[in-house]
mmCIF file with all atom_site columns, C-alpha atoms in Angstrom:
data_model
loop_
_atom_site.group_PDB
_atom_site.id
_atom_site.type_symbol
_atom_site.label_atom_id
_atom_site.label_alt_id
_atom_site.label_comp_id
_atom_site.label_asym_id
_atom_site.label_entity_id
_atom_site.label_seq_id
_atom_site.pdbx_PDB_ins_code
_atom_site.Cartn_x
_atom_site.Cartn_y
_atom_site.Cartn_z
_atom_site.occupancy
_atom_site.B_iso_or_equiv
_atom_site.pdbx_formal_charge
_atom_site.auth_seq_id
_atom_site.auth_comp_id
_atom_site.auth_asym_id
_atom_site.auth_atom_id
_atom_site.pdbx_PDB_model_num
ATOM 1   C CA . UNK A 1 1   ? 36.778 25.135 -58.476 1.00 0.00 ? 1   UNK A CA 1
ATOM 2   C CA . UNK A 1 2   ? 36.622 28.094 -61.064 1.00 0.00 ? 2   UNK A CA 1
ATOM 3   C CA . UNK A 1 3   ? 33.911 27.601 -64.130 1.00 0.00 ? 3   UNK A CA 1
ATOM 4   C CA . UNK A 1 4   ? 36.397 26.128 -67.386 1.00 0.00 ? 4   UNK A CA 1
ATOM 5   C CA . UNK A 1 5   ? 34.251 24.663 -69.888 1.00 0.00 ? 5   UNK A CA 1
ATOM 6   C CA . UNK A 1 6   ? 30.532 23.727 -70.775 1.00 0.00 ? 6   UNK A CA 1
ATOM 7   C CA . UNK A 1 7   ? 30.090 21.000 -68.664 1.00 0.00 ? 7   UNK A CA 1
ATOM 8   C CA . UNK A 1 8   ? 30.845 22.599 -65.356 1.00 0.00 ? 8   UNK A CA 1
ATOM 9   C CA . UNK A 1 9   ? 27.633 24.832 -65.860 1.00 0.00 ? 9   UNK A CA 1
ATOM 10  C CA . UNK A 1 10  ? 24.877 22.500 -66.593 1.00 0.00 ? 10  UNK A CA 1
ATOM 11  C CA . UNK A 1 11  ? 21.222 23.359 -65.930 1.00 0.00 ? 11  UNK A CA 1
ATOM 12  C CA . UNK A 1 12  ? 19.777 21.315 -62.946 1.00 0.00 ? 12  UNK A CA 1
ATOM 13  C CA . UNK A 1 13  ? 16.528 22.590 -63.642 1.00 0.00 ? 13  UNK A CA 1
ATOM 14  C CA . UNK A 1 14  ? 15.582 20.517 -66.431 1.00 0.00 ? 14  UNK A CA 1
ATOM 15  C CA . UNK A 1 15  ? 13.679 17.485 -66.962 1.00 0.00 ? 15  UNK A CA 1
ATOM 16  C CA . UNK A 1 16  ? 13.116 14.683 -69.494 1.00 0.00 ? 16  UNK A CA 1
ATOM 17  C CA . UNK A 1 17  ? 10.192 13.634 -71.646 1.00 0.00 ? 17  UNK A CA 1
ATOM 18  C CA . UNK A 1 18  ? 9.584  11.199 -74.396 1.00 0.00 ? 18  UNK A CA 1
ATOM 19  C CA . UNK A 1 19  ? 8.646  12.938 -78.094 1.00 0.00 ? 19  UNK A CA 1
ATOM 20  C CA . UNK A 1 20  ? 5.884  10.787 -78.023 1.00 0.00 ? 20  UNK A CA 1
ATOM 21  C CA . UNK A 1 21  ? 4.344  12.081 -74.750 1.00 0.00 ? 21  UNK A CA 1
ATOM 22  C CA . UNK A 1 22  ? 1.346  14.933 -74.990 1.00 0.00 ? 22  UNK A CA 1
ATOM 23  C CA . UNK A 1 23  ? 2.502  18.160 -73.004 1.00 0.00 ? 23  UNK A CA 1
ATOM 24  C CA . UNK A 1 24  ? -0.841 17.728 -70.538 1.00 0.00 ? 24  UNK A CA 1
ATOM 25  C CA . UNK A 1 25  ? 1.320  14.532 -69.349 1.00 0.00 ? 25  UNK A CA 1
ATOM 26  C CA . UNK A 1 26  ? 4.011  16.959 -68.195 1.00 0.00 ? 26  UNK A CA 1
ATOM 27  C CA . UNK A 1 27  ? 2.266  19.939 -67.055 1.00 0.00 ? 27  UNK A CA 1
ATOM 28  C CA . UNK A 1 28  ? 2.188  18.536 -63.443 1.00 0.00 ? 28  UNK A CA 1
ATOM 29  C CA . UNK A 1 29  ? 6.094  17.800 -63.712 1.00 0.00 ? 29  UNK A CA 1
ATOM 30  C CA . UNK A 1 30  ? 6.806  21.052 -64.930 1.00 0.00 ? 30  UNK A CA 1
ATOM 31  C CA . UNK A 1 31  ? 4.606  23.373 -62.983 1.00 0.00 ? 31  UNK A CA 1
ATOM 32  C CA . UNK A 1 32  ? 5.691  22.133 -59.659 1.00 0.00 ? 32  UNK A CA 1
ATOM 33  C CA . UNK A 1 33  ? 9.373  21.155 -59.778 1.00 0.00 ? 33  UNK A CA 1
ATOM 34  C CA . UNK A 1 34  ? 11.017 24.459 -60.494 1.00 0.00 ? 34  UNK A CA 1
ATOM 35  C CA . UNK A 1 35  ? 12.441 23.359 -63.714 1.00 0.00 ? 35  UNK A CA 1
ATOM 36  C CA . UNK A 1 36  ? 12.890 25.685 -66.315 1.00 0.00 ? 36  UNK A CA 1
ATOM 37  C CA . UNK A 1 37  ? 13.250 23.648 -69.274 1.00 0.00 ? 37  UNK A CA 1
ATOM 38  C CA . UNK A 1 38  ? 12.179 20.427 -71.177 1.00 0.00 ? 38  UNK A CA 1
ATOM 39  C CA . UNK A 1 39  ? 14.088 18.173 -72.955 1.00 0.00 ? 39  UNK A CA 1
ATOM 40  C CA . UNK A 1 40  ? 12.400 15.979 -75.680 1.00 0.00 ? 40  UNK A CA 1
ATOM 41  C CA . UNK A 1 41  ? 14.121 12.548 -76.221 1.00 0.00 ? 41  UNK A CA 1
ATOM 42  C CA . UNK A 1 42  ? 13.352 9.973  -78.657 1.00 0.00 ? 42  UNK A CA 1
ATOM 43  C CA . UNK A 1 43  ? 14.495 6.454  -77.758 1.00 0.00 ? 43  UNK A CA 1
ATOM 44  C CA . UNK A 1 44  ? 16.804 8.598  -75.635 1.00 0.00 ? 44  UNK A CA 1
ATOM 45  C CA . UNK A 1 45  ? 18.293 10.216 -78.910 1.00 0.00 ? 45  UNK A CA 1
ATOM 46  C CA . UNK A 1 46  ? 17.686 13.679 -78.053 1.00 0.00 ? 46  UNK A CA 1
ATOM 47  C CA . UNK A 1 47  ? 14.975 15.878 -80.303 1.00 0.00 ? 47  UNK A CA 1
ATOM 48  C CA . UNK A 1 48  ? 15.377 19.561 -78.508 1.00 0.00 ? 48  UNK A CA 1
ATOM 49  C CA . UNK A 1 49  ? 14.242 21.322 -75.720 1.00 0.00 ? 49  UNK A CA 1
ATOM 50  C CA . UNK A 1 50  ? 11.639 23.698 -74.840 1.00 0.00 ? 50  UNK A CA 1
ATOM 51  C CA . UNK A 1 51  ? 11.015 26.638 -72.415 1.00 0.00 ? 51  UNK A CA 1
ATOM 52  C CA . UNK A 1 52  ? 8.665  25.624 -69.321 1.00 0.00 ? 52  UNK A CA 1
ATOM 53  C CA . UNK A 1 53  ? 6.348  28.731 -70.654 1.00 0.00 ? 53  UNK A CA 1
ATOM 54  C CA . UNK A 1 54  ? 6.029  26.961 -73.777 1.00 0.00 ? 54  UNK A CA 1
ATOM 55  C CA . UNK A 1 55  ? 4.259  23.850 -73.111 1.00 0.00 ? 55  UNK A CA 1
ATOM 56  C CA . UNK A 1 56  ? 1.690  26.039 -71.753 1.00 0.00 ? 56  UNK A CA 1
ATOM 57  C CA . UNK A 1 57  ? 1.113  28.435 -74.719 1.00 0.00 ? 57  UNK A CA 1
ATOM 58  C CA . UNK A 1 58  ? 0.234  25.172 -76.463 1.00 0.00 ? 58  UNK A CA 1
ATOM 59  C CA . UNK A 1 59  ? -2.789 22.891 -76.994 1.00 0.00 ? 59  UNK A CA 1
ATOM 60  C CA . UNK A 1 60  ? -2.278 20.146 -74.123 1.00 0.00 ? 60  UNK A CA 1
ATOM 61  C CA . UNK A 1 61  ? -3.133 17.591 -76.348 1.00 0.00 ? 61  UNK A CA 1
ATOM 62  C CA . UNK A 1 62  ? -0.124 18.753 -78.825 1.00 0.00 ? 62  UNK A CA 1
ATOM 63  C CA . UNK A 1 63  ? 3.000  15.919 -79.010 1.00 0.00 ? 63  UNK A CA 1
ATOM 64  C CA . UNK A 1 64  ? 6.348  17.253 -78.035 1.00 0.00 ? 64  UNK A CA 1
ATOM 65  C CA . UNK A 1 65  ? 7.279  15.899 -81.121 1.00 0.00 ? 65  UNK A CA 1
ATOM 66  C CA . UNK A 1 66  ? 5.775  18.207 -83.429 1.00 0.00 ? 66  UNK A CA 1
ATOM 67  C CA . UNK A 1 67  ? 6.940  21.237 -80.694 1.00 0.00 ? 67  UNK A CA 1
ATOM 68  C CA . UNK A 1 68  ? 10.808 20.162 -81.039 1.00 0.00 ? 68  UNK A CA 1
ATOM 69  C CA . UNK A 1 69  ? 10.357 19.412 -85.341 1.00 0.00 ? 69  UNK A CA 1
ATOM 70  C CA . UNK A 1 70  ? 11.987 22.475 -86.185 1.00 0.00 ? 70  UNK A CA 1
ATOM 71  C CA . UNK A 1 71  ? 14.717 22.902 -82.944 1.00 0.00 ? 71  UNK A CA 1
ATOM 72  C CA . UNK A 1 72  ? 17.949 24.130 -84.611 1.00 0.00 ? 72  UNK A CA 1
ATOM 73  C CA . UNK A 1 73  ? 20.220 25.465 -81.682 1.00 0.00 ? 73  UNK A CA 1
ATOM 74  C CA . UNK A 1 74  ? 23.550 23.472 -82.332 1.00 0.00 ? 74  UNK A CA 1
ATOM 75  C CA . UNK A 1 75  ? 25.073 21.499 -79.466 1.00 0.00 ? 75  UNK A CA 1
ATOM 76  C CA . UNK A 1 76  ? 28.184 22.302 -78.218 1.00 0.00 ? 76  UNK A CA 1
ATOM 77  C CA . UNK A 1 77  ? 31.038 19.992 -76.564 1.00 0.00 ? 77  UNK A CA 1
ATOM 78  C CA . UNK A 1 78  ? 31.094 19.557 -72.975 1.00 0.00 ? 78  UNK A CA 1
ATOM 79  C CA . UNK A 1 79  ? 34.948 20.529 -72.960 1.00 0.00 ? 79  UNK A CA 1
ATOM 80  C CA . UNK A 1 80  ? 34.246 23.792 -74.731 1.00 0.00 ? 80  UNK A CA 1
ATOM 81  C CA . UNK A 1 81  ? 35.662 26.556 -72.872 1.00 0.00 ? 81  UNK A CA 1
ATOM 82  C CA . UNK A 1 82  ? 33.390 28.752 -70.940 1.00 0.00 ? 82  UNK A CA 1
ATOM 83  C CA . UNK A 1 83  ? 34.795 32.206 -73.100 1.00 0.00 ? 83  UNK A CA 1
ATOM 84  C CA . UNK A 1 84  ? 33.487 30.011 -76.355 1.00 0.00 ? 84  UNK A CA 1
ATOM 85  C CA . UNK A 1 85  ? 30.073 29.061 -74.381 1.00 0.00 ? 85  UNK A CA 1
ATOM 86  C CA . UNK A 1 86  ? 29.403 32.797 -74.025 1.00 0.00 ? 86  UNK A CA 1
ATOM 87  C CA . UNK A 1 87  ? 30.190 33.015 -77.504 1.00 0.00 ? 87  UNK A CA 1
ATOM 88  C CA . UNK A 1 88  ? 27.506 30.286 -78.694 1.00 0.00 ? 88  UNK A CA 1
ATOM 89  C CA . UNK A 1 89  ? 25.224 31.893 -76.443 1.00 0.00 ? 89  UNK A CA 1
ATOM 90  C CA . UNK A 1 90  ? 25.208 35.604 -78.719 1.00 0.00 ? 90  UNK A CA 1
ATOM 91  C CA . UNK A 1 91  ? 25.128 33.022 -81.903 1.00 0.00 ? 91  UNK A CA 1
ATOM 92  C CA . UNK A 1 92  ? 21.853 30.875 -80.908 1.00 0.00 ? 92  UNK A CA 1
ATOM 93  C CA . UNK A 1 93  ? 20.625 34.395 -79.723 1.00 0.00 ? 93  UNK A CA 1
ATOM 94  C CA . UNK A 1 94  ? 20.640 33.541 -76.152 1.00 0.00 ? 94  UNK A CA 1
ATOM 95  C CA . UNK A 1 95  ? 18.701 30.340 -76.352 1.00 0.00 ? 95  UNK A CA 1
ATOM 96  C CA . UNK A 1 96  ? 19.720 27.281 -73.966 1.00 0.00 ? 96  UNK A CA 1
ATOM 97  C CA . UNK A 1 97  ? 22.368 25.342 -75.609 1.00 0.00 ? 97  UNK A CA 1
ATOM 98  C CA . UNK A 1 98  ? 22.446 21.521 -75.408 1.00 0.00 ? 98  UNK A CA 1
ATOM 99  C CA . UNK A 1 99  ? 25.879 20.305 -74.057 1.00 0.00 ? 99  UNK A CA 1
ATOM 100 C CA . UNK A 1 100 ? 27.216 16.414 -75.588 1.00 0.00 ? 100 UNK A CA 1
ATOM 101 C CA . UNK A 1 101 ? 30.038 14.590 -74.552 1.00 0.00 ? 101 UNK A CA 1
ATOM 102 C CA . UNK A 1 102 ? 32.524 13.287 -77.419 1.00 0.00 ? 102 UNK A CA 1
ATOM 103 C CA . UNK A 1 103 ? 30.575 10.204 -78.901 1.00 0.00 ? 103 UNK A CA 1
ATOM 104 C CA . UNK A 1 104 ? 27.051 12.367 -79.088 1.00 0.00 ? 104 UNK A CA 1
ATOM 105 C CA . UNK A 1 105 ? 26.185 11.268 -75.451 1.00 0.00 ? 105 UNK A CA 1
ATOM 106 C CA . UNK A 1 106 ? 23.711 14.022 -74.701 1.00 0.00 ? 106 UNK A CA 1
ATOM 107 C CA . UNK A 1 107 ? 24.977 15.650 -70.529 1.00 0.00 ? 107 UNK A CA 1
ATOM 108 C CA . UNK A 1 108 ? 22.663 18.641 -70.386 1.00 0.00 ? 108 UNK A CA 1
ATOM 109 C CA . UNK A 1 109 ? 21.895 22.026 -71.392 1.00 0.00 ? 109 UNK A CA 1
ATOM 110 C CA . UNK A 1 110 ? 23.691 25.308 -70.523 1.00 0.00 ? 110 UNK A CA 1
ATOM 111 C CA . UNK A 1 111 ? 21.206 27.871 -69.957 1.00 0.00 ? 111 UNK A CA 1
ATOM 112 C CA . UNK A 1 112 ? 21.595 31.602 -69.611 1.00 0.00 ? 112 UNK A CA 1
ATOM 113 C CA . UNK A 1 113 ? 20.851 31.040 -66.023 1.00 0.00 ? 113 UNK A CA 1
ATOM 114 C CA . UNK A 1 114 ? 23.273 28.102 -65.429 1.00 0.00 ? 114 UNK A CA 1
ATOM 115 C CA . UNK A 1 115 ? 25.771 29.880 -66.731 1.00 0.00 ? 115 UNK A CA 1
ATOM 116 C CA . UNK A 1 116 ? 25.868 33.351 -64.491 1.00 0.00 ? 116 UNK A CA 1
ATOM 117 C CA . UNK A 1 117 ? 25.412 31.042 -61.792 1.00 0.00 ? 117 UNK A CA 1
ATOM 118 C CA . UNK A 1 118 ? 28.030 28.581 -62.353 1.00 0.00 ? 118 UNK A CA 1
ATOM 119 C CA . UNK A 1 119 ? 30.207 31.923 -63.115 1.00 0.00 ? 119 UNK A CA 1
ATOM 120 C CA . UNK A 1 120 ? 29.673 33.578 -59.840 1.00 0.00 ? 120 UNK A CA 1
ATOM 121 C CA . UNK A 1 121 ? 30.227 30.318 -58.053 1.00 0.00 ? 121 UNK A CA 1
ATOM 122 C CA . UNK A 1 122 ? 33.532 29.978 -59.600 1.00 0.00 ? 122 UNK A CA 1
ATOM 123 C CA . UNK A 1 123 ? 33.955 33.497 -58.628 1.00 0.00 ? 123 UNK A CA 1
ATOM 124 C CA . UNK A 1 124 ? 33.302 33.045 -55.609 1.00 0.00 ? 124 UNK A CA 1
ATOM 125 C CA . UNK A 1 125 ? 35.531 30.343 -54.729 1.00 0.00 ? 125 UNK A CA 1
ATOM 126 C CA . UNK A 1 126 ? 38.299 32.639 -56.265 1.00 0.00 ? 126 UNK A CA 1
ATOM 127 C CA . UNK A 1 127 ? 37.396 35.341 -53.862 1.00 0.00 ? 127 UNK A CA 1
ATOM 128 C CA . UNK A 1 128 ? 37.450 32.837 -51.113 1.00 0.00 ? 128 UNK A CA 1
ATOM 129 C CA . UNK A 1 129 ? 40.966 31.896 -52.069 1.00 0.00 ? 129 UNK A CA 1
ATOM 130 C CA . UNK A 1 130 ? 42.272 35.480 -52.362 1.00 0.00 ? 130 UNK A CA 1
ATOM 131 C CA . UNK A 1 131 ? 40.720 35.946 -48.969 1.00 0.00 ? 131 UNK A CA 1
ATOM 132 C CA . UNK A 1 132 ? 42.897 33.307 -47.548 1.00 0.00 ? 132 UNK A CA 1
ATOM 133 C CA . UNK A 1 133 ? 45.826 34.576 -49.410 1.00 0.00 ? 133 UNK A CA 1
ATOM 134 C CA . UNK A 1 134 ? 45.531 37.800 -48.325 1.00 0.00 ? 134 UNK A CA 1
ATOM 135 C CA . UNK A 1 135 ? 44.901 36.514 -44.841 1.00 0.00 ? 135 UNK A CA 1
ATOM 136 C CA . UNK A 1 136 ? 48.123 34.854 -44.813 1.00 0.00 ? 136 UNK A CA 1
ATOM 137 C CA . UNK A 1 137 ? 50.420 37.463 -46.141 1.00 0.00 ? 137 UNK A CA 1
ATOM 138 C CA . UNK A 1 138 ? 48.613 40.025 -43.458 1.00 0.00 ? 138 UNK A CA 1
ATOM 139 C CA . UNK A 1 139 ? 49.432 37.483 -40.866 1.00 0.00 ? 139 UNK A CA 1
ATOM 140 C CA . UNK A 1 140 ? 53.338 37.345 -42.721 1.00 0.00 ? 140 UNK A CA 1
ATOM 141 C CA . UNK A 1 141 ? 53.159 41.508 -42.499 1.00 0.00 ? 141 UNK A CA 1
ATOM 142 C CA . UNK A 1 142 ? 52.400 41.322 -38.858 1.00 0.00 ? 142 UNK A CA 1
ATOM 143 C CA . UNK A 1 143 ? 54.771 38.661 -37.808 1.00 0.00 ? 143 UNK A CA 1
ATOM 144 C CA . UNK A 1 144 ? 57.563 40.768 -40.076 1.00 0.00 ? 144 UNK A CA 1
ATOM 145 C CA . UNK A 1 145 ? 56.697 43.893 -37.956 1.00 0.00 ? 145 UNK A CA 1
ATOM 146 C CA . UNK A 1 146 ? 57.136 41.785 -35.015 1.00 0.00 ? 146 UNK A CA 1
ATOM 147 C CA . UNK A 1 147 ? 59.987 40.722 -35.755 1.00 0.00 ? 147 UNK A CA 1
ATOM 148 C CA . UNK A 1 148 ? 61.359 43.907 -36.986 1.00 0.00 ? 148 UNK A CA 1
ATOM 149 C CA . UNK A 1 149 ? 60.244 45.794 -33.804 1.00 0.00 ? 149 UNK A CA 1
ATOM 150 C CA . UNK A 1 150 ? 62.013 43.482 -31.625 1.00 0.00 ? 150 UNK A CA 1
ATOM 151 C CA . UNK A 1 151 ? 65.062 43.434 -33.338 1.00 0.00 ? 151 UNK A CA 1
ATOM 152 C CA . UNK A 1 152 ? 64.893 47.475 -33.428 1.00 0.00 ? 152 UNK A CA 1
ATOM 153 C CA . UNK A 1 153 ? 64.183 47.152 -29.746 1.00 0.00 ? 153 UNK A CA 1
ATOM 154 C CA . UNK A 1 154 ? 67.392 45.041 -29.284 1.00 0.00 ? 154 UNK A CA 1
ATOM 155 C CA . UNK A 1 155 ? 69.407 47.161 -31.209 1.00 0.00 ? 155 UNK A CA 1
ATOM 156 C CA . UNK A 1 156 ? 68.852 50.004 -29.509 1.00 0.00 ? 156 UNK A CA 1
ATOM 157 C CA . UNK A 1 157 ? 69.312 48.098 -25.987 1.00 0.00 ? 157 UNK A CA 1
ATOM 158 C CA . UNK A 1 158 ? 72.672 47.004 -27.376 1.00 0.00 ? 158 UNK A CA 1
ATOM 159 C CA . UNK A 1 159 ? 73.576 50.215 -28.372 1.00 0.00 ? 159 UNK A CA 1
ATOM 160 C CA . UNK A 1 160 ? 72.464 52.028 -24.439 1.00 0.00 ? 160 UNK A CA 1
ATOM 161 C CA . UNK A 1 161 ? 74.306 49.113 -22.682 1.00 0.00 ? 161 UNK A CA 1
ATOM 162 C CA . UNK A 1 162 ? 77.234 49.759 -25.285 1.00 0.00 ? 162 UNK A CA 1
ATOM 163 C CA . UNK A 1 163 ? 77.152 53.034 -24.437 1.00 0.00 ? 163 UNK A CA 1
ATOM 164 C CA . UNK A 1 164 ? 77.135 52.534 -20.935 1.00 0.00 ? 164 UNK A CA 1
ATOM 165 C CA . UNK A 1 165 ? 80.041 50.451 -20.635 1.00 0.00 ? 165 UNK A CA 1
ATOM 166 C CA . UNK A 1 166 ? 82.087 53.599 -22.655 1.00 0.00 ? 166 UNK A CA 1
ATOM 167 C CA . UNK A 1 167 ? 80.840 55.695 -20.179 1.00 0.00 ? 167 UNK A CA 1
ATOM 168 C CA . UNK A 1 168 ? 81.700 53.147 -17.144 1.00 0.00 ? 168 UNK A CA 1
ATOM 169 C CA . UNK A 1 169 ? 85.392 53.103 -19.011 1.00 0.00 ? 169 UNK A CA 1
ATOM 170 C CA . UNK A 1 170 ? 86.085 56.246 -18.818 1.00 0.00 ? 170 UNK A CA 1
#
Protein backbone atom coordinates (compact mmCIF):
# COMPACT_ATOMS: atom_id res chain seq x y z
CA UNK A 1 0.00 0.00 0.00
CA UNK A 2 1.61 3.42 -1.09
CA UNK A 3 2.88 5.83 2.01
CA UNK A 4 -0.43 8.61 2.48
CA UNK A 5 -0.12 10.21 5.70
CA UNK A 6 1.97 10.33 9.04
CA UNK A 7 0.88 7.37 10.51
CA UNK A 8 1.83 4.92 7.84
CA UNK A 9 5.61 5.83 8.54
CA UNK A 10 6.09 5.42 12.17
CA UNK A 11 9.50 4.71 13.72
CA UNK A 12 9.75 1.07 15.08
CA UNK A 13 12.91 1.82 16.53
CA UNK A 14 11.88 3.61 19.48
CA UNK A 15 11.31 2.86 22.98
CA UNK A 16 9.57 4.19 26.10
CA UNK A 17 10.79 5.53 29.42
CA UNK A 18 9.28 7.19 32.39
CA UNK A 19 10.54 11.14 33.01
CA UNK A 20 11.27 10.04 36.26
CA UNK A 21 13.75 7.28 35.29
CA UNK A 22 17.80 8.17 35.34
CA UNK A 23 19.28 7.56 31.71
CA UNK A 24 21.91 4.76 33.36
CA UNK A 25 18.42 2.77 33.78
CA UNK A 26 18.10 2.82 29.99
CA UNK A 27 21.49 2.60 28.69
CA UNK A 28 21.20 -1.26 28.52
CA UNK A 29 17.74 -0.86 26.59
CA UNK A 30 19.09 1.48 24.29
CA UNK A 31 22.52 0.23 23.48
CA UNK A 32 21.42 -3.18 22.54
CA UNK A 33 17.99 -3.02 20.87
CA UNK A 34 18.74 -1.04 17.77
CA UNK A 35 16.48 1.73 18.66
CA UNK A 36 17.23 5.01 17.62
CA UNK A 37 15.21 7.10 19.76
CA UNK A 38 13.68 7.65 23.30
CA UNK A 39 10.54 8.73 24.20
CA UNK A 40 10.00 10.33 27.70
CA UNK A 41 6.43 9.83 29.13
CA UNK A 42 5.01 11.13 32.20
CA UNK A 43 2.04 9.20 33.59
CA UNK A 44 1.98 8.20 29.93
CA UNK A 45 1.39 11.97 28.92
CA UNK A 46 4.18 12.30 26.65
CA UNK A 47 7.29 14.88 27.62
CA UNK A 48 9.60 14.52 24.23
CA UNK A 49 12.01 12.41 22.84
CA UNK A 50 15.62 12.14 22.60
CA UNK A 51 18.33 10.83 20.18
CA UNK A 52 19.93 7.35 21.38
CA UNK A 53 23.46 9.42 21.17
CA UNK A 54 22.10 11.69 23.62
CA UNK A 55 21.56 9.81 26.69
CA UNK A 56 25.10 9.03 26.40
CA UNK A 57 26.61 12.56 26.09
CA UNK A 58 24.94 12.97 29.48
CA UNK A 59 25.69 12.36 33.18
CA UNK A 60 23.99 8.79 33.80
CA UNK A 61 22.67 9.89 36.84
CA UNK A 62 20.76 12.92 34.91
CA UNK A 63 16.57 12.44 34.90
CA UNK A 64 15.03 12.34 31.50
CA UNK A 65 13.00 14.85 32.85
CA UNK A 66 15.26 17.64 32.98
CA UNK A 67 16.72 16.26 29.25
CA UNK A 68 13.06 16.61 27.60
CA UNK A 69 12.27 20.32 29.82
CA UNK A 70 12.86 22.33 26.93
CA UNK A 71 11.56 19.74 23.81
CA UNK A 72 9.65 22.06 21.42
CA UNK A 73 9.22 20.03 18.08
CA UNK A 74 5.34 20.29 17.51
CA UNK A 75 3.36 17.10 16.95
CA UNK A 76 1.71 16.53 13.98
CA UNK A 77 -1.67 14.49 13.18
CA UNK A 78 -1.45 11.00 12.27
CA UNK A 79 -3.74 11.72 9.11
CA UNK A 80 -1.40 14.43 7.89
CA UNK A 81 -0.43 13.80 4.46
CA UNK A 82 2.98 12.52 3.78
CA UNK A 83 3.79 15.87 1.20
CA UNK A 84 2.89 18.01 4.63
CA UNK A 85 5.16 15.49 6.84
CA UNK A 86 8.10 16.38 4.58
CA UNK A 87 7.12 19.78 5.06
CA UNK A 88 7.23 19.67 9.07
CA UNK A 89 10.32 17.88 8.70
CA UNK A 90 12.35 21.29 6.89
CA UNK A 91 10.29 23.36 9.77
CA UNK A 92 11.55 21.34 13.04
CA UNK A 93 14.90 21.33 11.02
CA UNK A 94 14.88 17.70 10.42
CA UNK A 95 14.28 16.58 13.95
CA UNK A 96 11.92 13.41 14.62
CA UNK A 97 8.44 14.54 14.78
CA UNK A 98 5.98 13.04 17.30
CA UNK A 99 2.81 11.72 15.48
CA UNK A 100 -0.91 11.95 17.80
CA UNK A 101 -4.05 10.64 16.89
CA UNK A 102 -7.19 13.13 17.13
CA UNK A 103 -7.90 13.24 21.00
CA UNK A 104 -3.89 13.79 21.84
CA UNK A 105 -3.39 9.93 21.97
CA UNK A 106 0.35 9.93 21.42
CA UNK A 107 1.06 6.73 18.11
CA UNK A 108 4.74 7.39 17.50
CA UNK A 109 7.32 9.42 15.99
CA UNK A 110 8.18 9.93 12.28
CA UNK A 111 11.78 10.03 11.94
CA UNK A 112 13.91 11.03 9.00
CA UNK A 113 14.66 7.42 8.69
CA UNK A 114 11.05 6.10 8.96
CA UNK A 115 10.10 8.19 6.55
CA UNK A 116 12.57 7.31 3.36
CA UNK A 117 11.85 3.95 4.36
CA UNK A 118 8.22 3.89 4.55
CA UNK A 119 8.59 5.99 1.09
CA UNK A 120 10.54 3.45 -0.78
CA UNK A 121 8.32 0.71 0.52
CA UNK A 122 5.37 2.38 -0.87
CA UNK A 123 7.44 2.74 -3.89
CA UNK A 124 8.10 -0.30 -4.15
CA UNK A 125 4.83 -1.82 -4.01
CA UNK A 126 3.96 0.69 -6.88
CA UNK A 127 6.73 -0.71 -8.95
CA UNK A 128 5.51 -4.13 -8.16
CA UNK A 129 2.11 -3.20 -9.47
CA UNK A 130 3.36 -1.55 -12.68
CA UNK A 131 5.34 -4.72 -13.12
CA UNK A 132 2.23 -6.73 -13.17
CA UNK A 133 0.54 -4.25 -15.32
CA UNK A 134 2.98 -4.18 -17.71
CA UNK A 135 3.16 -7.93 -17.56
CA UNK A 136 -0.32 -8.20 -18.51
CA UNK A 137 -0.60 -5.82 -21.35
CA UNK A 138 2.80 -7.62 -22.83
CA UNK A 139 0.96 -10.83 -22.46
CA UNK A 140 -2.36 -8.74 -24.28
CA UNK A 141 0.45 -7.53 -27.11
CA UNK A 142 1.46 -11.07 -27.68
CA UNK A 143 -1.87 -12.72 -27.72
CA UNK A 144 -2.98 -9.59 -30.24
CA UNK A 145 -0.02 -10.57 -32.52
CA UNK A 146 -1.24 -14.00 -32.32
CA UNK A 147 -4.19 -13.38 -33.19
CA UNK A 148 -3.39 -10.99 -35.86
CA UNK A 149 -0.86 -13.42 -37.49
CA UNK A 150 -3.34 -16.06 -37.75
CA UNK A 151 -5.93 -14.17 -39.13
CA UNK A 152 -3.25 -12.70 -41.77
CA UNK A 153 -2.36 -16.32 -42.30
CA UNK A 154 -6.06 -17.15 -43.07
CA UNK A 155 -6.52 -14.41 -45.20
CA UNK A 156 -4.04 -15.07 -47.36
CA UNK A 157 -5.07 -18.96 -47.50
CA UNK A 158 -8.51 -17.70 -48.46
CA UNK A 159 -7.30 -15.56 -50.93
CA UNK A 160 -4.71 -18.72 -52.75
CA UNK A 161 -7.70 -21.17 -52.51
CA UNK A 162 -9.89 -18.22 -53.99
CA UNK A 163 -7.62 -17.89 -56.47
CA UNK A 164 -7.39 -21.33 -57.26
CA UNK A 165 -10.87 -22.02 -57.80
CA UNK A 166 -10.72 -18.84 -60.63
CA UNK A 167 -8.07 -20.55 -62.08
CA UNK A 168 -9.88 -24.17 -61.88
CA UNK A 169 -12.98 -22.06 -63.62
CA UNK A 170 -11.48 -21.08 -66.30
Amino acid sequence: MPVKVACDVLSEKTIPVEADLHLQDAFSRAEHSGVTHVVVFNNEEFCGLLRRQDLFAEPAHQRFSRLVADYNVPPIDANLPIEDVCVEFSRSGGEPLPVFETGDRFLGVVTPESLCDGLLAGNQQLLAQLNVLRGAEETNMAARVTAEREANQRREELVHVSRLNTLGDL
